[in-house]
Short mmCIF file of C-alpha atoms in Angstrom, two decimals:
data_model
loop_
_atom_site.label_atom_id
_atom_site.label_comp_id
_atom_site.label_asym_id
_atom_site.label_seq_id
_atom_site.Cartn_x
_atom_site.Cartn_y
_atom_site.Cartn_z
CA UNK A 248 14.90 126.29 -4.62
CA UNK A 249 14.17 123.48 -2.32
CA UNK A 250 16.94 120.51 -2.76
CA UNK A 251 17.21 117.25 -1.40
CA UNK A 252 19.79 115.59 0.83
CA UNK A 253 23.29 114.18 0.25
CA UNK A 254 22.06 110.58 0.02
CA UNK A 255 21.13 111.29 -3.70
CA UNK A 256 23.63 113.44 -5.50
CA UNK A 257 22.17 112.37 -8.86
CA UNK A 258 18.70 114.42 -7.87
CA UNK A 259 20.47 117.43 -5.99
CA UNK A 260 20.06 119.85 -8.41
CA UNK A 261 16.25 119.03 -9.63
CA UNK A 262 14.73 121.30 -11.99
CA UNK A 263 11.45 123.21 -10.39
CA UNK A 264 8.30 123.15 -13.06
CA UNK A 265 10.47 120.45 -15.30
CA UNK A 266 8.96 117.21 -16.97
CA UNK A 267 10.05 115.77 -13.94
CA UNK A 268 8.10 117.97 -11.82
CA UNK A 269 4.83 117.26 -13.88
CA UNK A 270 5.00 113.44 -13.88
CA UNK A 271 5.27 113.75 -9.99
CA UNK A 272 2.36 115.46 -10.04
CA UNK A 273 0.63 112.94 -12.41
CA UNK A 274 1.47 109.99 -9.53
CA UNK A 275 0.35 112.54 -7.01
CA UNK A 276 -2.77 112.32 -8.50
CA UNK A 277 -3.24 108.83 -9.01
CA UNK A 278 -2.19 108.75 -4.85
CA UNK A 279 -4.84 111.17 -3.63
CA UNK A 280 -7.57 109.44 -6.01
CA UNK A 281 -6.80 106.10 -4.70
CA UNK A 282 -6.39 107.52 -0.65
CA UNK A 283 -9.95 109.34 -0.97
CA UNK A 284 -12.29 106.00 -1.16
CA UNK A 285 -12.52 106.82 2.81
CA UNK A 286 -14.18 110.14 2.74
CA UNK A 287 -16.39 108.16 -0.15
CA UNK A 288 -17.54 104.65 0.83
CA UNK A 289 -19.22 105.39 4.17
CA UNK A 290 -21.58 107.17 2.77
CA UNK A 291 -23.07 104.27 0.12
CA UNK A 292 -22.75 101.56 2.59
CA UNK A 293 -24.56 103.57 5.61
CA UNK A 294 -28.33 102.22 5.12
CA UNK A 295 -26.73 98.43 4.29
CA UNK A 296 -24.44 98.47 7.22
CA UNK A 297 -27.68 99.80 9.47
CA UNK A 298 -29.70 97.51 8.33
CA UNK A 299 -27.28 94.32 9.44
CA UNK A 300 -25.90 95.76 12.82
CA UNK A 301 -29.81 96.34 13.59
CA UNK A 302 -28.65 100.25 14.52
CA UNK A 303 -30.28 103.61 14.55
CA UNK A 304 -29.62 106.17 11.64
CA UNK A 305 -27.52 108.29 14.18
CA UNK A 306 -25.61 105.50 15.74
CA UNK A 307 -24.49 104.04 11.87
CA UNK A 308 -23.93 107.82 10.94
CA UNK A 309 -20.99 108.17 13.43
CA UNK A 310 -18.83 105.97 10.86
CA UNK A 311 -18.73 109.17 8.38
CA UNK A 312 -18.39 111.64 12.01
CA UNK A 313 -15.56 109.01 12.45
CA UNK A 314 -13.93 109.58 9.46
CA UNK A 315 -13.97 113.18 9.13
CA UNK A 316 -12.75 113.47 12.74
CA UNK A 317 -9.58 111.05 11.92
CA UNK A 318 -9.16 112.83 8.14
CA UNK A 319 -8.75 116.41 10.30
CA UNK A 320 -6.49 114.98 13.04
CA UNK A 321 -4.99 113.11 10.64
CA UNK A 322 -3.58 116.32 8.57
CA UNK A 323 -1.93 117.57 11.50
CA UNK A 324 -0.17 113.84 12.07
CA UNK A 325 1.13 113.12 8.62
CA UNK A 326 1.72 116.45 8.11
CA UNK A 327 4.50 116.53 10.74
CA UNK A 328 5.88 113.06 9.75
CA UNK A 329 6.01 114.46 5.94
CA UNK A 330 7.78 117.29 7.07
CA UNK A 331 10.16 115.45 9.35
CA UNK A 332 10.88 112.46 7.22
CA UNK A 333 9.76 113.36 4.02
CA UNK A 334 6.30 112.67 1.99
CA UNK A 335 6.91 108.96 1.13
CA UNK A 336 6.78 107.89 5.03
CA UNK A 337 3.85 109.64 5.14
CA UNK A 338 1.71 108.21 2.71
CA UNK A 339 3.45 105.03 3.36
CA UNK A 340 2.49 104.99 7.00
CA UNK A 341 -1.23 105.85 5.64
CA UNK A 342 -0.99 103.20 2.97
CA UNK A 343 -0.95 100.66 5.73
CA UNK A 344 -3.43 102.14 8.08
CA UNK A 345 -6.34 102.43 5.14
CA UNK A 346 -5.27 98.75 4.07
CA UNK A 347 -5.72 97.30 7.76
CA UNK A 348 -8.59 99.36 8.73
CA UNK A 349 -10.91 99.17 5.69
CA UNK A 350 -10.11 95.12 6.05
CA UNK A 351 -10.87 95.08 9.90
CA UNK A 352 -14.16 96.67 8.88
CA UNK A 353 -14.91 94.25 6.45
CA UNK A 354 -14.26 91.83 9.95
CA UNK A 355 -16.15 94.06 12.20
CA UNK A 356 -18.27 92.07 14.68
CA UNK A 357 -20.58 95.62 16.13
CA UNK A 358 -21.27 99.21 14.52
CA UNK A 359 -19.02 100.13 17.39
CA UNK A 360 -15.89 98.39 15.76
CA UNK A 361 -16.60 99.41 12.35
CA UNK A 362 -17.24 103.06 13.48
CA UNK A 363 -14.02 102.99 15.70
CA UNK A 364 -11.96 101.26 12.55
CA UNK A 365 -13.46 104.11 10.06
CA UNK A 366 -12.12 106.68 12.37
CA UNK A 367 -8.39 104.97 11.60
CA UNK A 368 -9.71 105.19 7.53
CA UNK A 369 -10.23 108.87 8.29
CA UNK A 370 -6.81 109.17 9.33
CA UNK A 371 -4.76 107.32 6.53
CA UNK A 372 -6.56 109.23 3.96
CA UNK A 373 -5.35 112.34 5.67
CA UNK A 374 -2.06 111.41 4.25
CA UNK A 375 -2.86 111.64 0.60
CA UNK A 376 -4.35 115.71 0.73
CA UNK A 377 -2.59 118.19 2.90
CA UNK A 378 0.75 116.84 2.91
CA UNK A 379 0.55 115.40 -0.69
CA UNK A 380 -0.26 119.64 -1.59
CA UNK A 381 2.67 120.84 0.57
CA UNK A 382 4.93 118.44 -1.11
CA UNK A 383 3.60 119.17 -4.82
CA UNK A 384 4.13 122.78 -4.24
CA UNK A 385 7.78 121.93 -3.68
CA UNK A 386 8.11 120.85 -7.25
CA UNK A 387 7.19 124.17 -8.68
CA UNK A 388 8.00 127.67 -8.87
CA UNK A 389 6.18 129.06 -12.09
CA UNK A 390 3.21 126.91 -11.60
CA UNK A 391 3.39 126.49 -8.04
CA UNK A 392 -0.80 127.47 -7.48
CA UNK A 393 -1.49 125.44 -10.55
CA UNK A 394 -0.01 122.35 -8.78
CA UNK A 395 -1.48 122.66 -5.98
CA UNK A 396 -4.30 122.66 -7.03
CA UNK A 397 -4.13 119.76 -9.50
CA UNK A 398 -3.28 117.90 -6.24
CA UNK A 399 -6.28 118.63 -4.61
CA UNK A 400 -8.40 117.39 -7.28
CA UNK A 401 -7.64 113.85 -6.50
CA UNK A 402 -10.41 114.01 -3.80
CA UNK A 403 -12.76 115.01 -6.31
CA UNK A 404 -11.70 112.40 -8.67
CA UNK A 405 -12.26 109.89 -6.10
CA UNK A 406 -15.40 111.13 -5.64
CA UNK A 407 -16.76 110.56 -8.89
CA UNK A 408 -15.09 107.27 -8.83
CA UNK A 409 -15.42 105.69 -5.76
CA UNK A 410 -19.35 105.79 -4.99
CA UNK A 411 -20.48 104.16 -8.09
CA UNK A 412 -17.62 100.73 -7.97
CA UNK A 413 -18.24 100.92 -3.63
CA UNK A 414 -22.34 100.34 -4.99
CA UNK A 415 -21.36 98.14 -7.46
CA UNK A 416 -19.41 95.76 -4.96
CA UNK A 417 -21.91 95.87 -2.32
CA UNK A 418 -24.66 94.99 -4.38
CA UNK A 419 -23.10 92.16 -6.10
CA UNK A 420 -20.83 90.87 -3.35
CA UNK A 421 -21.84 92.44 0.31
CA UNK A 422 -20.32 95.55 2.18
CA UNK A 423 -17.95 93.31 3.92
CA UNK A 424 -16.11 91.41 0.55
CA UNK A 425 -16.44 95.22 -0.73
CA UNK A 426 -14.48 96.55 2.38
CA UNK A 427 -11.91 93.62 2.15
CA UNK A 428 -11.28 94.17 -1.48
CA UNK A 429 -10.91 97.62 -1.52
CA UNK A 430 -8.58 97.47 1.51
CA UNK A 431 -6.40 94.73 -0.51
CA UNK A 432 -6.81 96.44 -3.68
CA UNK A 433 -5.86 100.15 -2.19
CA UNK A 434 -2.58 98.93 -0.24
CA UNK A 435 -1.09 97.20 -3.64
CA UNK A 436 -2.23 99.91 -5.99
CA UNK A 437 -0.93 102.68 -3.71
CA UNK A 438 2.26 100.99 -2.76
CA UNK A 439 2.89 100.07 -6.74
CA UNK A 440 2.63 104.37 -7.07
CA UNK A 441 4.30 104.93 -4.21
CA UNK A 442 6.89 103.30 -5.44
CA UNK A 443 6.90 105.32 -8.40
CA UNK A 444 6.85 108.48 -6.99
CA UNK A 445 10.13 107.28 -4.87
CA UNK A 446 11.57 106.45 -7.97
CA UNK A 447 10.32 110.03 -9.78
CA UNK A 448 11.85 111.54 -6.36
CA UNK A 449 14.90 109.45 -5.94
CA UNK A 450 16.61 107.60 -3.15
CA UNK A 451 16.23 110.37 -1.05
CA UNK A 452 12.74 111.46 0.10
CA UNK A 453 13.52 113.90 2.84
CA UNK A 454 14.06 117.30 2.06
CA UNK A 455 16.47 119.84 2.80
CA UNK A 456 15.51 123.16 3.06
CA UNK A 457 18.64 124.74 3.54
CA UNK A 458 18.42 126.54 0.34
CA UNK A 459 15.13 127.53 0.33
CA UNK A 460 13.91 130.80 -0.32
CA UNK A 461 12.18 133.20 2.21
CA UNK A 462 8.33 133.46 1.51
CA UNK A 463 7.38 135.47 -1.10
CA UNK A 464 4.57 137.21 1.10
CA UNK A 465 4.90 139.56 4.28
CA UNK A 466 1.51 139.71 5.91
CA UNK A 467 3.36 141.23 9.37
CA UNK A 468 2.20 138.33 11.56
CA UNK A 469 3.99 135.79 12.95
CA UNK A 470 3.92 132.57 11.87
CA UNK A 471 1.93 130.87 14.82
CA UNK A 472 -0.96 133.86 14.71
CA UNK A 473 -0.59 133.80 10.93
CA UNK A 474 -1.70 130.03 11.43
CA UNK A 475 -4.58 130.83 13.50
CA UNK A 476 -6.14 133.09 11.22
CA UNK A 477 -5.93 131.21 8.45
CA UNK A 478 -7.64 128.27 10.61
CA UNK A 479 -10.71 130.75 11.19
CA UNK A 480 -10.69 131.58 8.13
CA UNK A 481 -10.90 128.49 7.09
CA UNK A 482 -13.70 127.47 9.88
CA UNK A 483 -15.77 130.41 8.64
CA UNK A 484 -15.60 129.24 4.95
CA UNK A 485 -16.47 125.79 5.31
CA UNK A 486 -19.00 126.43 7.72
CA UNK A 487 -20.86 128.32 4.94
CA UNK A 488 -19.67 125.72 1.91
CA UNK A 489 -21.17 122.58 4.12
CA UNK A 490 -24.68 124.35 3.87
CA UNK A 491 -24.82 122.83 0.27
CA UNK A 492 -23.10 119.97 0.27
CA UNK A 493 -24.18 118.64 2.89
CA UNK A 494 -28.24 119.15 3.37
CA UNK A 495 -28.61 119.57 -0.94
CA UNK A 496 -29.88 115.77 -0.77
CA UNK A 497 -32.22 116.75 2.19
CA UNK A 498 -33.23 119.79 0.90
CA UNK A 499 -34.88 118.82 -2.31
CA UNK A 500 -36.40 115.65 -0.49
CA UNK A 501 -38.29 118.58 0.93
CA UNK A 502 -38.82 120.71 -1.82
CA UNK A 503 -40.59 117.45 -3.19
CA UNK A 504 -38.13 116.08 -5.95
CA UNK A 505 -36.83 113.71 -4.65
CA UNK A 506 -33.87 112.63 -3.10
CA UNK A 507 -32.19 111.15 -6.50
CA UNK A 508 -32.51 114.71 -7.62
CA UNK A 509 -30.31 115.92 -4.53
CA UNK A 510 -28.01 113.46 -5.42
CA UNK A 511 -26.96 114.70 -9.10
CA UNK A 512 -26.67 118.16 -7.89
CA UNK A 513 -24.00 117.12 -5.66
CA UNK A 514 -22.22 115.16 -7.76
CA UNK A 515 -22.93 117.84 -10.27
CA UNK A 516 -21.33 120.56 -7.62
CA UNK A 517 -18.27 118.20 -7.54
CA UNK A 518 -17.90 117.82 -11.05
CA UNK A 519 -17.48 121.71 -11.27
CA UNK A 520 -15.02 121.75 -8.44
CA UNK A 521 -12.31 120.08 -10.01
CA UNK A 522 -12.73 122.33 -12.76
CA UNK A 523 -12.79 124.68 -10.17
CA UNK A 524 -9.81 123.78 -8.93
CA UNK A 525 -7.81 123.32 -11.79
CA UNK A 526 -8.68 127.23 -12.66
CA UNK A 527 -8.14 128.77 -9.15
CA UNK A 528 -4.53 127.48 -9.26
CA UNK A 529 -3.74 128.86 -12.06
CA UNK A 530 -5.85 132.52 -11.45
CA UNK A 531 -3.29 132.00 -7.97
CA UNK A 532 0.03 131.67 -10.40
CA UNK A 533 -1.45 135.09 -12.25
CA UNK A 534 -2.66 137.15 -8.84
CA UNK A 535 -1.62 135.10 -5.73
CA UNK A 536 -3.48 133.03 -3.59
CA UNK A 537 -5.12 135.72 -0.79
CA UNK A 538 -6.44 137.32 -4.19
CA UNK A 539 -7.51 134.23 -5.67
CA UNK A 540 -9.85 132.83 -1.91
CA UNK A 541 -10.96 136.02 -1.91
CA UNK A 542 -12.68 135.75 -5.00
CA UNK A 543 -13.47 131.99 -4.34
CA UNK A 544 -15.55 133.41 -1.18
CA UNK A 545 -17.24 136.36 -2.61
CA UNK A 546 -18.50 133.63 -5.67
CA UNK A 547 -19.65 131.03 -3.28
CA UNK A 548 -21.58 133.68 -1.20
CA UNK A 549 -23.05 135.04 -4.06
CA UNK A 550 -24.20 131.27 -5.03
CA UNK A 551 -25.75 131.14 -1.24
CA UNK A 552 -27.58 133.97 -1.73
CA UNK A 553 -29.49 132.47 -5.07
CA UNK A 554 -30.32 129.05 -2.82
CA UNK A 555 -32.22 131.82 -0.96
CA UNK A 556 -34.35 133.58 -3.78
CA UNK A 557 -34.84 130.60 -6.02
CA UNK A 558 -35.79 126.94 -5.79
CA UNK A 559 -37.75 125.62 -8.99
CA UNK A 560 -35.74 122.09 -10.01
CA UNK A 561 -33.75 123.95 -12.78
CA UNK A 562 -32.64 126.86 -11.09
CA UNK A 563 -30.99 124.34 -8.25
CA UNK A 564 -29.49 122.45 -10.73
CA UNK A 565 -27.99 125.30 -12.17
CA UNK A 566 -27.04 126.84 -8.63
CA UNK A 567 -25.38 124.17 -7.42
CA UNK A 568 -23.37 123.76 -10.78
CA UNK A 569 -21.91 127.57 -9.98
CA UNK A 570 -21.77 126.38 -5.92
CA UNK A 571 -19.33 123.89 -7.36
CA UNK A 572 -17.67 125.94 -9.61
CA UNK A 573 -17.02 128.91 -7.02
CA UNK A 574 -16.17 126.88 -3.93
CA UNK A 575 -13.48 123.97 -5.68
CA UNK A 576 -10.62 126.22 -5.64
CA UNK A 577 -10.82 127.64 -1.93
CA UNK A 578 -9.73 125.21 0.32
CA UNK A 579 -6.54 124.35 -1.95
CA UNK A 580 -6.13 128.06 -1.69
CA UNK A 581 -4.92 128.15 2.39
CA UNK A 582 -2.28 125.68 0.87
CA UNK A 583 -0.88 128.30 -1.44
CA UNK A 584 -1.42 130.89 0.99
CA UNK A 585 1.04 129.33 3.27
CA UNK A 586 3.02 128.36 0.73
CA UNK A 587 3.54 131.84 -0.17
CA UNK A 588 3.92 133.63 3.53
CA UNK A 589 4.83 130.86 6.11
CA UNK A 590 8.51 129.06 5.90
CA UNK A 591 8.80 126.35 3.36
CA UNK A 592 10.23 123.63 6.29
CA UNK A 593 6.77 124.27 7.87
CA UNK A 594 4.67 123.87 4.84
CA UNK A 595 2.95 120.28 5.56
CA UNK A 596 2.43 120.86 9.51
CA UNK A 597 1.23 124.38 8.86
CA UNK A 598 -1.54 123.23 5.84
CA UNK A 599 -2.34 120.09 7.64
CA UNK A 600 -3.40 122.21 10.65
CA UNK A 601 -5.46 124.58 8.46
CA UNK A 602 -7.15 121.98 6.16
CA UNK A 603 -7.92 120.35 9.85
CA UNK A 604 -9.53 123.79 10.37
CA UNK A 605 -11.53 123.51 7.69
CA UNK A 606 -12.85 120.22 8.33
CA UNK A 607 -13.94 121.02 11.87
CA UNK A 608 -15.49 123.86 9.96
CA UNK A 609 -17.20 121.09 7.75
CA UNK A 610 -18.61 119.22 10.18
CA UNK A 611 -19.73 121.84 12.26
CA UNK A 612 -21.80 123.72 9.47
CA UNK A 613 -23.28 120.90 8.51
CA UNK A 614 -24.34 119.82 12.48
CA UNK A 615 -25.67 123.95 12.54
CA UNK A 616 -27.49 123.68 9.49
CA UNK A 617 -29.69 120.88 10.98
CA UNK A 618 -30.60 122.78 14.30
CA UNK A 619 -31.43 125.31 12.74
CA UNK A 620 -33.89 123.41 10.03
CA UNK A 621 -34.73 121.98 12.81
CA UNK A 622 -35.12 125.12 14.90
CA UNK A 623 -36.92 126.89 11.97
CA UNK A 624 -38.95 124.18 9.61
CA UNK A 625 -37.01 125.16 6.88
CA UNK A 626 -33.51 125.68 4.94
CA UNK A 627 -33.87 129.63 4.64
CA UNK A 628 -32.32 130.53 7.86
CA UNK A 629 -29.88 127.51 7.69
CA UNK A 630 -28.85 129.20 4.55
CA UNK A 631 -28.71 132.62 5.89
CA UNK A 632 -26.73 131.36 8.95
CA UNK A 633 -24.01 130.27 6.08
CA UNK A 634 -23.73 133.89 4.26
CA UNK A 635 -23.19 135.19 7.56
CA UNK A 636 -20.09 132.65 7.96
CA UNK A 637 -19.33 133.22 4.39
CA UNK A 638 -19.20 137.17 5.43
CA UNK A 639 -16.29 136.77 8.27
CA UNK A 640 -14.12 134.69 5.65
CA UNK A 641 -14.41 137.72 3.64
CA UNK A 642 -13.16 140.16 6.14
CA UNK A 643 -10.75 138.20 7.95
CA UNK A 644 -9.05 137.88 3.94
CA UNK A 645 -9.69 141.90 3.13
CA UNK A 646 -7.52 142.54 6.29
CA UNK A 647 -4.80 139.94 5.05
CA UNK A 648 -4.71 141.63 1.80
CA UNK A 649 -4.41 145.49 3.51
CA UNK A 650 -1.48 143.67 5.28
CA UNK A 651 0.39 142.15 2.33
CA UNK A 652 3.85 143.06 1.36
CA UNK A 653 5.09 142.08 -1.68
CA UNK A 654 8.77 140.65 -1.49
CA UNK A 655 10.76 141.01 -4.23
CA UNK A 656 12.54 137.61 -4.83
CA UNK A 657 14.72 136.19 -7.51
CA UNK A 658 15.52 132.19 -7.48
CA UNK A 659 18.96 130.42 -9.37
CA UNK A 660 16.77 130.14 -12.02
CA UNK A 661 15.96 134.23 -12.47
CA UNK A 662 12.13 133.87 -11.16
CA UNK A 663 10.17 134.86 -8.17
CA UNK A 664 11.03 132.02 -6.11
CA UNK A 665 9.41 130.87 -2.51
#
């Protein structure tokens, strides 16, 4: 079991999967909802924020290029201060960055500013997924998966949240009182449960893991290759997920119903992923998480295949409903995955690098996808080019299974520890 330094004797001997544990968990949540409104807002203000800089589509688009680019960078960033000085710096260092940068962009005088200023949005939120999952899985032993998981889901929360009050606020007060506000209203809410989570956590927020067990999982790699794989893995996924997420808007804009259309069935597909989620954490607590992506992978290629053979308004509603319930749990998976094989003093540099993966893997797919529809007049190949994607992340996690040892563990507590 993971304990924390001699600054706080009265926390020392914390209980793993305790009350405790779980109301950590419930602030972690609260964090990552509140840190997501960058990966959100860029996308209802593009046309607005277009419109009054007098730019092209592309030029105005480079905000949300921006912003993924800083959220993968940032992973890597925060990750290493969260493992060096603990998760609170982390997210407190991001706390301040989102505050300054989404007011700057309320203040931005050229699309080049407010791009530039979204790219330091992407980065902050970084701060409140990969390291805020490396920390949560800290707090557990029994329901390790599960809480990773639940950690994940705050994106998703935020993205059922945060479009529809971002709308609301432009519409009734501009894109730049909208910006301000939610860069005033982000930095007190997220300090306020920051501040709780230090309390939940105690005075001392860096952890020793002097007593930490060895990984449960031997997949005979080091940990540096180990790494890499899981990054390509994790490229070769989420090249094949972005097909739908991205283009789904696009593609029944085409198909002739309308772009609102598109719209639900994303927000439908994100709906299901936090259920998604939720359930692939706990299927990981039960099997293990290379068990648990590779079913993940083989579901969401199976839901890629459909997008191929059918296309009447009902059958892409329903689609993209199992899209969303198939793909949720994968990317939280990698975090469990390293969790489980890699050293727990690593665990936030090693997922932040990963989940970095995966969003070049993001933005990448979804940059393909277009060539190729534009390439090809159509989404068939665009959607073929994502099975065969989908097809290397199943391989590359069948040979990670044949190489998985098993190691038998027992923590203070008389359970498989890691």
């Amino acid at each position: 079991m993971d304990t924390y330094s001699q600054y706080s004797p009265r926390y020392a001997q914390f209980i793993p999967d305790s009350r405790r544990a779980w109301l950590r968990l419930a602030v972690a949540v609260v964090i990552g909802s509140l840190g997501s409104v960058g990966m959100w807002s860029v996308v209802v203000v593009l046309p607005v924020v277009q419109t009054d800089f007098g730019a092209t589509r592309g030029t105005a688009s480079l905000a949300f290029t921006m912003v993924m680019l800083g959220f993968g960078i940032g992973q890597v960033v925060t990750g290493k201060i969260s493992d060096r000085y603990g998760i609170v710096a982390a997210i407190g260092v991001g706390i301040g960055i989102l505050g300054l940068g989404y007011v700057g962009a309320g203040y931005a005088p050229s699309i080049w500013a407010f791009n530039l200023l979204h790219f330091a949005i992407g980065l902050s939120s970084a701060a409140t997924f990969g390291p805020l999952m490396a920390e949560a899985s800290h707090w557990f032993e029994r329901y390790r998966g599960l809480a990773v998981t639940i950690a994940a889901s705050g994106n998703y929360v935020g993205g059922t949240i945060w479009p529809p009050l971002v709308n609301f606020g432009m519409q009734s007060f501009g894109w730049r009182s909208t910006h301000i506000a939610i860069g005033i209203f982000t930095a007190v809410a997220m300090t306020l449960a920051l501040v709780a989570l230090r309390l939940l956590m105690g005075a001392a927020v860096r952890r020793s893991h002097a007593n930490a067990a060895p990984p449960r999982v031997d997949l005979r790699l080091s940990t540096n290759a180990l790494t890499a794989v899981l990054a390509l893995a994790s490229i070769s996924c989420c090249v094949a997920m972005s097909m739908p997420q991205v283009h789904i808007v696009a593609y029944c804009g085409d198909l002739g119903y309308g772009v609102a259309r598109g719209a639900e069935m994303l927000s439908l597909m994100l709906g299901f992923g936090i259920i998604s989620r939720i359930g692939s954490g706990y299927l990981a607590d039960k099997i293990g998480g290379l068990r648990t992506l590779l079913i993940g992978s083989i579901a969401q290629g199976a839901a890629l295949l459909f997008y191929l053979f059918f296309d009447s308004l009902t059958s892409l509603y329903i689609i993209s409903a199992m899209f969303g319930l198939f793909q949720g749990g994968i990317v939280p998976s990698y975090a469990i995955i390293v969790r489980e094989a890699m050293p727990a003093s690593e665990a936030a540099t090693r997922i932040g690098i990963v989940i970095f993966a995966s969003v070049f893997g993001m933005s990448f797919g979804g940059w393909i996808s277009g060539v190729i529809f534009d390439a090809t007049g159509s989404y068939a190949a665009a959607f073929a080019n994502g099975l065969a994607w989908n097809l290397l992340n199943v391989s590359i996690v069948l040979l990670l299974l044949m190489r998985a040892r098993q190691r038998r563990l027992t923590s203070p507590l008389g359970r498989s520890a890691g």
